[in-house]
Amino acid sequence: MRLLKEAGLRVPEGQVAKTPEEAYRVAKEIGTQDLVVKAQILAGGRRKGVFEGGLKGGVKVVFSPEEARDISSHMIGKKLFTQQTGEKGRICNQVWICERIYPRRECYFAIAMERAFQGPVLIGSSQGGVSIEEVAAEDPGAILKEPVDIMAGLKKEQALRLAEKMGFPTHLAREVADYMIKVYNFFIKHDATLVEINPLAEDSAGSVVCMDAKVTFDSNSAFRQKDIFRLQDWTQEDTRDRKAVKADLNYVGLEGSIGCLVNGAGLAMATMDMIKFHGGTPANFLNVGGSATVQQVTEAFKIITSDDKVQAILVNIFGGLMRCDVIAQGIIMAAKDLELKIPIVVRLQGTRGEGAKTLIAESGLKILACDDLEAAAKMVVKLSEIMILAKEAPVEVKFQLPVD
């Protein structure tokens, strides 16, 4: 909210609190008895969420600093489960204490990068303050879209047209249009991929206010948005994501049982598709890029195997810039350091591919080499199925490679 305020938008007066006592102090400083306590987690649907202690709702209206302290004590340090967090929930380490604003009308406004429009698109609706996903499902016509030419920027007439369609009266539509332009400038300046204001409201005095917001920034812009990314709360992220960022690896955790280590995003997607085609489910997307070191490959294995669901690993490397022997050294080092007991299927083609195969063969480790991607995918799917069945039994499985 501070960033939006700095961009010239009006937001509710408030501060973040990390302890119940700090919540009490912040509430006293705001100087009003009408307050709102909002759990700060990286997920939507907070209003309908449930805390692990039983408290219902991650957004609560309170009427005194004492009540703010009490409610905060039931939020801070507890997991909040919402429709977006799933069964894992998200830990709430801080709350936002702010003044309560009484809106006359609540609308929805967002700017997103949209492939279909090849650039930014304004999204608006007269139905704000509720789940926009539910609105879109029940009444698709209530969602308004206005594409923006990223080279020309957002024009005043475009913003005004959308504001009027959202139901704002003429005297207020111009102010709303000015807000939209400020949000768009913020969106471009900070390399955002999404800025969602829900609700964008008219208060009881007839002024426009951004009552709540969610912003997503392009991770590729971290090198030039250092002040923004310095604010990242890693307690809200999977520890594997943090390790991947630290090791300069592109990692996305999934729900499957087959770990993937690939170089190149396109090849990674093709590898995951091949696994799905043969009945398996990928446990992750992991792209080591074209200049990975032995240490990065070892770290990649640590990240993959930290997921208990992983029962087999497929390594698929096409060596162009990336040398296959470097990957092989990383695999061998990881297998020895981590004492891996799950099967590893490796496909290494390209630069120093033969040398890589020799390293693996001489390592004495049970690493299965395969030259064909489809055959490798079939093999790793079968092996993961065996490991899953063995785990359910439970019995220990040992793999013996064919002897020349």
Tab-separated table of C-alpha atoms in Angstrom:
chain	number	residue	atom	x	y	z
A	1	MET	CA	0.000	0.000	0.000
A	2	ARG	CA	2.951	2.301	0.680
A	3	LEU	CA	4.099	1.948	-2.931
A	4	LEU	CA	0.656	2.883	-4.241
A	5	LYS	CA	0.541	5.857	-1.889
A	6	GLU	CA	3.912	6.995	-3.220
A	7	ALA	CA	2.437	6.699	-6.726
A	8	GLY	CA	-0.169	9.334	-5.805
A	9	LEU	CA	-3.116	7.108	-4.909
A	10	ARG	CA	-5.215	7.508	-1.791
A	11	VAL	CA	-5.119	4.424	0.448
A	12	PRO	CA	-6.451	3.807	3.976
A	13	GLU	CA	-4.222	5.138	6.745
A	14	GLY	CA	-2.438	2.211	8.351
A	15	GLN	CA	0.735	0.309	9.219
A	16	VAL	CA	2.060	-3.221	9.439
A	17	ALA	CA	2.302	-4.886	12.852
A	18	LYS	CA	4.356	-8.000	13.629
A	19	THR	CA	3.197	-8.547	17.210
A	20	PRO	CA	-0.109	-8.038	19.072
A	21	GLU	CA	1.473	-5.257	21.133
A	22	GLU	CA	2.669	-3.538	17.983
A	23	ALA	CA	-0.873	-3.858	16.597
A	24	TYR	CA	-2.153	-2.102	19.720
A	25	ARG	CA	0.385	0.727	19.298
A	26	VAL	CA	-0.429	1.184	15.595
A	27	ALA	CA	-4.167	1.246	16.316
A	28	LYS	CA	-3.617	3.957	18.967
A	29	GLU	CA	-1.551	6.022	16.523
A	30	ILE	CA	-4.219	5.873	13.805
A	31	GLY	CA	-6.528	7.635	16.246
A	32	THR	CA	-9.912	6.183	15.330
A	33	GLN	CA	-12.087	3.527	16.947
A	34	ASP	CA	-13.182	2.117	13.574
A	35	LEU	CA	-10.347	-0.159	12.438
A	36	VAL	CA	-9.677	-3.116	10.176
A	37	VAL	CA	-7.162	-5.906	10.863
A	38	LYS	CA	-5.961	-7.741	7.734
A	39	ALA	CA	-3.813	-10.864	7.730
A	40	GLN	CA	-0.804	-10.371	5.461
A	41	ILE	CA	-0.317	-13.532	3.387
A	42	LEU	CA	0.508	-14.039	-0.276
A	43	ALA	CA	-2.900	-15.431	-1.227
A	44	GLY	CA	-6.384	-14.186	-1.945
A	45	GLY	CA	-9.688	-15.176	-0.380
A	46	ARG	CA	-8.619	-14.066	3.106
A	47	ARG	CA	-12.082	-12.856	4.082
A	48	LYS	CA	-13.471	-16.398	3.791
A	49	GLY	CA	-10.358	-18.094	5.186
A	50	VAL	CA	-9.957	-19.979	8.463
A	51	PHE	CA	-6.975	-19.853	10.839
A	52	GLU	CA	-5.538	-23.026	12.298
A	53	GLY	CA	-6.643	-21.840	15.745
A	54	GLY	CA	-10.257	-21.700	14.579
A	55	LEU	CA	-10.638	-17.967	13.912
A	56	LYS	CA	-12.780	-17.439	10.833
A	57	GLY	CA	-11.819	-14.698	8.395
A	58	GLY	CA	-8.485	-13.058	7.661
A	59	VAL	CA	-10.046	-9.577	7.508
A	60	LYS	CA	-11.689	-8.362	10.707
A	61	VAL	CA	-13.417	-5.116	11.711
A	62	VAL	CA	-12.560	-4.005	15.258
A	63	PHE	CA	-13.591	-1.041	17.383
A	64	SER	CA	-10.684	-0.378	19.724
A	65	PRO	CA	-6.907	-0.782	19.978
A	66	GLU	CA	-7.496	-3.483	22.611
A	67	GLU	CA	-9.661	-5.465	20.202
A	68	ALA	CA	-7.043	-5.013	17.483
A	69	ARG	CA	-4.454	-6.508	19.827
A	70	ASP	CA	-6.703	-9.453	20.713
A	71	ILE	CA	-7.606	-10.299	17.097
A	72	SER	CA	-3.961	-9.946	16.027
A	73	SER	CA	-2.929	-12.478	18.668
A	74	HIS	CA	-5.183	-15.035	16.954
A	75	MET	CA	-3.669	-14.266	13.522
A	76	ILE	CA	0.063	-13.697	13.954
A	77	GLY	CA	2.057	-16.914	13.961
A	78	LYS	CA	-0.912	-18.963	12.750
A	79	LYS	CA	-1.581	-20.523	9.358
A	80	LEU	CA	-4.480	-19.152	7.323
A	81	PHE	CA	-6.265	-21.548	4.990
A	82	THR	CA	-8.072	-20.059	2.012
A	83	GLN	CA	-9.337	-21.312	-1.338
A	84	GLN	CA	-6.055	-20.202	-2.901
A	85	THR	CA	-3.661	-21.630	-0.280
A	86	GLY	CA	-5.133	-25.135	-0.331
A	87	GLU	CA	-4.416	-27.620	2.451
A	88	LYS	CA	-0.927	-26.239	3.151
A	89	GLY	CA	-2.168	-22.805	4.189
A	90	ARG	CA	0.103	-19.776	4.571
A	91	ILE	CA	1.705	-18.586	7.776
A	92	CYS	CA	0.608	-15.116	8.892
A	93	ASN	CA	3.641	-13.309	10.324
A	94	GLN	CA	2.178	-9.815	10.276
A	95	VAL	CA	-1.091	-7.924	10.026
A	96	TRP	CA	-2.105	-4.640	8.464
A	97	ILE	CA	-3.957	-2.296	10.847
A	98	CYS	CA	-5.804	0.492	9.054
A	99	GLU	CA	-8.684	2.907	9.373
A	100	ARG	CA	-12.106	1.658	8.361
A	101	ILE	CA	-13.576	3.386	5.317
A	102	TYR	CA	-17.293	3.322	4.582
A	103	PRO	CA	-17.740	3.013	0.797
A	104	ARG	CA	-20.731	4.171	-1.225
A	105	ARG	CA	-19.744	1.893	-4.093
A	106	GLU	CA	-17.106	-0.789	-4.598
A	107	CYS	CA	-15.642	-1.628	-7.987
A	108	TYR	CA	-12.879	-3.865	-9.255
A	109	PHE	CA	-9.902	-2.579	-11.245
A	110	ALA	CA	-6.740	-4.309	-12.423
A	111	ILE	CA	-3.964	-4.046	-14.985
A	112	ALA	CA	-2.366	-7.240	-16.227
A	113	MET	CA	-0.011	-8.421	-18.926
A	114	GLU	CA	-2.180	-10.469	-21.245
A	115	ARG	CA	-0.797	-12.674	-24.015
A	116	ALA	CA	-4.071	-12.491	-25.948
A	117	PHE	CA	-3.694	-8.699	-26.226
A	118	GLN	CA	0.108	-8.790	-26.638
A	119	GLY	CA	0.548	-6.298	-23.829
A	120	PRO	CA	-1.211	-4.652	-20.891
A	121	VAL	CA	-4.974	-4.766	-20.509
A	122	LEU	CA	-7.204	-2.796	-18.136
A	123	ILE	CA	-9.799	-4.961	-16.388
A	124	GLY	CA	-12.772	-3.424	-14.641
A	125	SER	CA	-16.072	-4.382	-13.074
A	126	SER	CA	-18.835	-2.607	-11.205
A	127	GLN	CA	-18.860	-5.588	-8.817
A	128	GLY	CA	-15.944	-5.066	-6.443
A	129	GLY	CA	-15.143	-6.101	-2.909
A	130	VAL	CA	-15.946	-9.745	-3.720
A	131	SER	CA	-14.135	-12.626	-5.408
A	132	ILE	CA	-13.639	-11.534	-9.012
A	133	GLU	CA	-13.294	-15.203	-10.023
A	134	GLU	CA	-16.860	-15.832	-8.823
A	135	VAL	CA	-18.125	-12.745	-10.665
A	136	ALA	CA	-16.436	-13.907	-13.887
A	137	ALA	CA	-17.956	-17.383	-13.537
A	138	GLU	CA	-21.491	-16.214	-12.723
A	139	ASP	CA	-21.680	-13.136	-14.970
A	140	PRO	CA	-18.892	-12.955	-17.609
A	141	GLY	CA	-20.435	-9.810	-19.075
A	142	ALA	CA	-19.671	-7.955	-15.846
A	143	ILE	CA	-15.939	-8.100	-16.622
A	144	LEU	CA	-14.807	-5.223	-18.852
A	145	LYS	CA	-11.491	-5.179	-20.722
A	146	GLU	CA	-9.594	-2.348	-22.384
A	147	PRO	CA	-6.320	-3.269	-24.191
A	148	VAL	CA	-3.470	-0.750	-24.042
A	149	ASP	CA	-0.827	-0.145	-26.710
A	150	ILE	CA	2.313	-0.446	-24.589
A	151	MET	CA	4.253	1.799	-26.985
A	152	ALA	CA	1.677	4.603	-26.899
A	153	GLY	CA	0.731	4.188	-23.243
A	154	LEU	CA	-2.672	4.579	-21.603
A	155	LYS	CA	-4.722	7.421	-23.069
A	156	LYS	CA	-6.997	9.563	-20.887
A	157	GLU	CA	-9.994	8.806	-23.122
A	158	GLN	CA	-9.453	5.056	-22.696
A	159	ALA	CA	-9.370	5.309	-18.921
A	160	LEU	CA	-12.404	7.620	-18.888
A	161	ARG	CA	-14.361	5.241	-21.127
A	162	LEU	CA	-13.698	2.309	-18.800
A	163	ALA	CA	-14.531	4.339	-15.670
A	164	GLU	CA	-17.911	5.291	-17.143
A	165	LYS	CA	-18.634	1.692	-18.149
A	166	MET	CA	-17.870	0.635	-14.561
A	167	GLY	CA	-20.736	2.847	-13.419
A	168	PHE	CA	-18.945	5.846	-11.947
A	169	PRO	CA	-20.944	9.086	-12.409
A	170	THR	CA	-19.477	11.700	-14.741
A	171	HIS	CA	-18.186	13.978	-11.971
A	172	LEU	CA	-16.264	11.061	-10.427
A	173	ALA	CA	-15.265	9.216	-13.617
A	174	ARG	CA	-12.540	11.767	-14.363
A	175	GLU	CA	-10.963	11.237	-10.943
A	176	VAL	CA	-11.166	7.466	-11.411
A	177	ALA	CA	-9.547	7.826	-14.865
A	178	ASP	CA	-6.690	9.799	-13.287
A	179	TYR	CA	-6.246	6.972	-10.767
A	180	MET	CA	-6.139	4.444	-13.600
A	181	ILE	CA	-3.389	6.379	-15.342
A	182	LYS	CA	-1.386	6.587	-12.095
A	183	VAL	CA	-1.788	2.824	-11.599
A	184	TYR	CA	-0.696	2.215	-15.200
A	185	ASN	CA	2.403	4.391	-14.741
A	186	PHE	CA	3.194	2.445	-11.555
A	187	PHE	CA	2.668	-0.825	-13.453
A	188	ILE	CA	5.186	0.137	-16.165
A	189	LYS	CA	7.724	1.836	-13.895
A	190	HIS	CA	8.023	-1.129	-11.524
A	191	ASP	CA	7.869	-3.952	-14.116
A	192	ALA	CA	4.644	-5.338	-12.683
A	193	THR	CA	2.747	-8.168	-14.331
A	194	LEU	CA	-0.400	-7.569	-12.271
A	195	VAL	CA	-1.797	-4.708	-10.215
A	196	GLU	CA	-5.186	-5.579	-8.754
A	197	ILE	CA	-7.219	-3.093	-6.723
A	198	ASN	CA	-10.227	-4.695	-5.102
A	199	PRO	CA	-12.112	-2.722	-4.194
A	200	LEU	CA	-11.535	0.581	-5.919
A	201	ALA	CA	-14.160	2.521	-4.000
A	202	GLU	CA	-16.005	5.782	-3.633
A	203	ASP	CA	-16.058	6.712	0.043
A	204	SER	CA	-18.819	8.440	1.980
A	205	ALA	CA	-17.317	11.840	1.115
A	206	GLY	CA	-17.431	11.120	-2.613
A	207	SER	CA	-13.676	10.587	-3.079
A	208	VAL	CA	-11.857	7.699	-4.746
A	209	VAL	CA	-9.822	5.341	-2.542
A	210	CYS	CA	-7.860	2.125	-3.161
A	211	MET	CA	-9.033	0.002	-0.261
A	212	ASP	CA	-6.975	-3.115	-0.923
A	213	ALA	CA	-4.450	-4.235	-3.519
A	214	LYS	CA	-2.354	-7.112	-4.793
A	215	VAL	CA	0.742	-6.569	-6.954
A	216	THR	CA	2.878	-9.126	-8.790
A	217	PHE	CA	6.272	-8.119	-10.171
A	218	ASP	CA	8.223	-9.706	-13.020
A	219	SER	CA	11.006	-11.721	-11.377
A	220	ASN	CA	13.181	-11.113	-14.452
A	221	SER	CA	13.330	-7.440	-13.497
A	222	ALA	CA	14.912	-8.076	-10.074
A	223	PHE	CA	18.246	-6.672	-11.279
A	224	ARG	CA	16.713	-3.222	-11.841
A	225	GLN	CA	13.939	-3.319	-9.229
A	226	LYS	CA	16.224	-4.016	-6.292
A	227	ASP	CA	14.259	-1.855	-3.847
A	228	ILE	CA	11.091	-3.763	-4.690
A	229	PHE	CA	12.575	-7.249	-4.432
A	230	ARG	CA	14.332	-6.336	-1.209
A	231	LEU	CA	10.845	-6.248	0.324
A	232	GLN	CA	10.132	-9.877	-0.606
A	233	ASP	CA	8.886	-11.903	2.362
A	234	TRP	CA	10.529	-15.294	1.962
A	235	THR	CA	8.532	-16.746	4.864
A	236	GLN	CA	5.596	-16.744	2.453
A	237	GLU	CA	7.500	-18.740	-0.146
A	238	ASP	CA	8.442	-22.383	-0.464
A	239	THR	CA	11.986	-22.865	0.901
A	240	ARG	CA	12.868	-24.626	-2.369
A	241	ASP	CA	11.978	-21.460	-4.296
A	242	ARG	CA	14.328	-19.426	-2.139
A	243	LYS	CA	17.169	-21.928	-2.595
A	244	ALA	CA	16.581	-21.933	-6.354
A	245	VAL	CA	16.771	-18.142	-6.551
A	246	LYS	CA	19.959	-18.159	-4.478
A	247	ALA	CA	21.506	-20.756	-6.815
A	248	ASP	CA	20.279	-18.869	-9.915
A	249	LEU	CA	18.052	-21.752	-11.035
A	250	ASN	CA	14.615	-21.551	-12.630
A	251	TYR	CA	12.435	-23.764	-10.434
A	252	VAL	CA	8.694	-24.270	-10.047
A	253	GLY	CA	7.385	-26.934	-7.677
A	254	LEU	CA	4.536	-29.136	-8.917
A	255	GLU	CA	2.525	-32.015	-7.462
A	256	GLY	CA	3.969	-35.075	-9.229
A	257	SER	CA	6.426	-37.828	-8.335
A	258	ILE	CA	9.087	-37.458	-11.066
A	259	GLY	CA	11.789	-34.854	-10.558
A	260	CYS	CA	13.036	-33.118	-13.714
A	261	LEU	CA	16.394	-31.459	-14.377
A	262	VAL	CA	16.658	-29.985	-17.867
A	263	ASN	CA	18.536	-27.220	-19.665
A	264	GLY	CA	16.316	-24.846	-21.620
A	265	ALA	CA	12.711	-23.896	-20.898
A	266	GLY	CA	11.395	-25.352	-24.161
A	267	LEU	CA	13.140	-28.686	-23.617
A	268	ALA	CA	11.900	-28.699	-20.011
A	269	MET	CA	8.292	-28.287	-21.162
A	270	ALA	CA	8.734	-31.006	-23.804
A	271	THR	CA	10.215	-33.330	-21.179
A	272	MET	CA	7.307	-32.747	-18.820
A	273	ASP	CA	4.839	-33.340	-21.669
A	274	MET	CA	6.555	-36.620	-22.524
A	275	ILE	CA	6.333	-37.754	-18.895
A	276	LYS	CA	2.603	-36.911	-18.821
A	277	PHE	CA	2.054	-38.650	-22.155
A	278	HIS	CA	3.400	-41.890	-20.722
A	279	GLY	CA	1.286	-41.712	-17.583
A	280	GLY	CA	3.632	-39.981	-15.132
A	281	THR	CA	3.403	-36.647	-13.328
A	282	PRO	CA	6.290	-34.142	-13.083
A	283	ALA	CA	7.243	-33.004	-9.588
A	284	ASN	CA	8.819	-29.783	-10.802
A	285	PHE	CA	10.004	-27.558	-13.608
A	286	LEU	CA	13.744	-26.979	-13.244
A	287	ASN	CA	15.847	-25.303	-15.902
A	288	VAL	CA	19.588	-25.115	-15.154
A	289	GLY	CA	20.175	-22.849	-18.165
A	290	GLY	CA	23.098	-22.913	-20.549
A	291	SER	CA	25.976	-22.084	-18.221
A	292	ALA	CA	25.366	-24.107	-15.059
A	293	THR	CA	28.279	-25.091	-12.839
A	294	VAL	CA	28.844	-28.382	-11.019
A	295	GLN	CA	27.753	-26.643	-7.808
A	296	GLN	CA	24.491	-25.450	-9.402
A	297	VAL	CA	23.684	-28.953	-10.647
A	298	THR	CA	24.369	-30.352	-7.172
A	299	GLU	CA	22.125	-27.698	-5.628
A	300	ALA	CA	19.434	-28.527	-8.200
A	301	PHE	CA	19.478	-32.156	-7.037
A	302	LYS	CA	19.222	-31.033	-3.414
A	303	ILE	CA	16.171	-28.947	-4.249
A	304	ILE	CA	14.496	-31.740	-6.243
A	305	THR	CA	15.117	-34.415	-3.613
A	306	SER	CA	13.935	-32.183	-0.747
A	307	ASP	CA	10.437	-32.915	-2.063
A	308	ASP	CA	9.269	-36.126	-0.359
A	309	LYS	CA	6.926	-36.874	-3.249
A	310	VAL	CA	9.823	-37.368	-5.690
A	311	GLN	CA	10.320	-41.095	-6.382
A	312	ALA	CA	12.495	-40.912	-9.520
A	313	ILE	CA	14.504	-38.275	-11.399
A	314	LEU	CA	14.844	-37.648	-15.129
A	315	VAL	CA	17.810	-35.595	-16.329
A	316	ASN	CA	17.474	-34.436	-19.937
A	317	ILE	CA	20.357	-32.340	-21.267
A	318	PHE	CA	21.016	-31.191	-24.803
A	319	GLY	CA	24.542	-29.853	-24.710
A	320	GLY	CA	25.039	-26.756	-26.811
A	321	LEU	CA	26.431	-24.045	-24.580
A	322	MET	CA	25.927	-26.424	-21.665
A	323	ARG	CA	28.599	-29.108	-21.425
A	324	CYS	CA	27.243	-32.573	-20.672
A	325	ASP	CA	30.310	-33.538	-18.616
A	326	VAL	CA	29.638	-30.656	-16.206
A	327	ILE	CA	26.105	-31.970	-15.696
A	328	ALA	CA	27.488	-35.492	-15.212
A	329	GLN	CA	29.957	-34.292	-12.567
A	330	GLY	CA	27.131	-32.516	-10.738
A	331	ILE	CA	24.912	-35.616	-10.866
A	332	ILE	CA	27.692	-37.843	-9.509
A	333	MET	CA	28.574	-35.382	-6.739
A	334	ALA	CA	24.917	-35.007	-5.731
A	335	ALA	CA	24.259	-38.744	-5.804
A	336	LYS	CA	27.241	-39.355	-3.497
A	337	ASP	CA	26.677	-36.407	-1.146
A	338	LEU	CA	22.945	-37.020	-0.767
A	339	GLU	CA	23.232	-40.816	-0.745
A	340	LEU	CA	20.329	-40.989	-3.172
A	341	LYS	CA	18.244	-44.142	-3.072
A	342	ILE	CA	15.801	-43.231	-5.812
A	343	PRO	CA	16.457	-44.136	-9.477
A	344	ILE	CA	18.001	-41.541	-11.793
A	345	VAL	CA	17.491	-41.742	-15.552
A	346	VAL	CA	19.880	-39.591	-17.579
A	347	ARG	CA	19.780	-38.489	-21.211
A	348	LEU	CA	22.870	-36.506	-22.206
A	349	GLN	CA	23.249	-35.438	-25.839
A	350	GLY	CA	25.554	-32.868	-27.442
A	351	THR	CA	28.733	-31.155	-26.315
A	352	ARG	CA	31.009	-33.629	-24.495
A	353	GLY	CA	28.144	-36.115	-24.335
A	354	GLU	CA	30.378	-39.174	-24.724
A	355	GLY	CA	32.703	-37.951	-22.010
A	356	ALA	CA	29.709	-37.471	-19.723
A	357	LYS	CA	28.538	-41.031	-20.319
A	358	THR	CA	32.026	-42.306	-19.507
A	359	LEU	CA	32.057	-40.375	-16.216
A	360	ILE	CA	28.694	-41.853	-15.230
A	361	ALA	CA	29.715	-45.390	-16.235
A	362	GLU	CA	32.964	-45.156	-14.248
A	363	SER	CA	31.267	-43.671	-11.184
A	364	GLY	CA	29.886	-47.029	-10.093
A	365	LEU	CA	26.567	-45.393	-9.258
A	366	LYS	CA	23.194	-46.819	-10.295
A	367	ILE	CA	22.416	-44.122	-12.853
A	368	LEU	CA	20.529	-45.332	-15.916
A	369	ALA	CA	21.671	-43.766	-19.188
A	370	CYS	CA	19.319	-43.501	-22.156
A	371	ASP	CA	19.861	-41.812	-25.540
A	372	ASP	CA	16.193	-41.529	-26.580
A	373	LEU	CA	13.872	-39.079	-24.791
A	374	GLU	CA	10.735	-41.161	-25.215
A	375	ALA	CA	12.466	-44.272	-23.942
A	376	ALA	CA	13.868	-42.291	-21.011
A	377	ALA	CA	10.395	-40.961	-20.165
A	378	LYS	CA	8.868	-44.452	-20.291
A	379	MET	CA	11.651	-45.779	-18.094
A	380	VAL	CA	11.391	-43.076	-15.417
A	381	VAL	CA	7.583	-43.399	-15.269
A	382	LYS	CA	7.845	-47.173	-14.690
A	383	LEU	CA	10.538	-46.718	-12.069
A	384	SER	CA	8.530	-44.093	-10.184
A	385	GLU	CA	5.516	-46.440	-10.188
A	386	ILE	CA	7.669	-49.209	-8.690
A	387	MET	CA	8.997	-46.857	-6.015
A	388	ILE	CA	5.498	-45.658	-5.106
A	389	LEU	CA	4.221	-49.239	-4.767
A	390	ALA	CA	7.255	-50.179	-2.677
A	391	LYS	CA	6.707	-47.171	-0.425
A	392	GLU	CA	3.080	-48.166	0.131
A	393	ALA	CA	4.029	-51.808	0.957
A	394	PRO	CA	6.417	-50.791	2.638
A	395	VAL	CA	9.479	-52.552	1.237
A	396	GLU	CA	12.941	-51.385	0.252
A	397	VAL	CA	13.827	-51.432	-3.439
A	398	LYS	CA	17.365	-51.871	-4.781
A	399	PHE	CA	18.140	-51.447	-8.479
A	400	GLN	CA	20.790	-53.514	-10.192
A	401	LEU	CA	22.104	-52.279	-13.522
A	402	PRO	CA	22.771	-54.812	-16.344
A	403	VAL	CA	26.340	-56.131	-16.330
A	404	ASP	CA	28.331	-56.052	-19.609
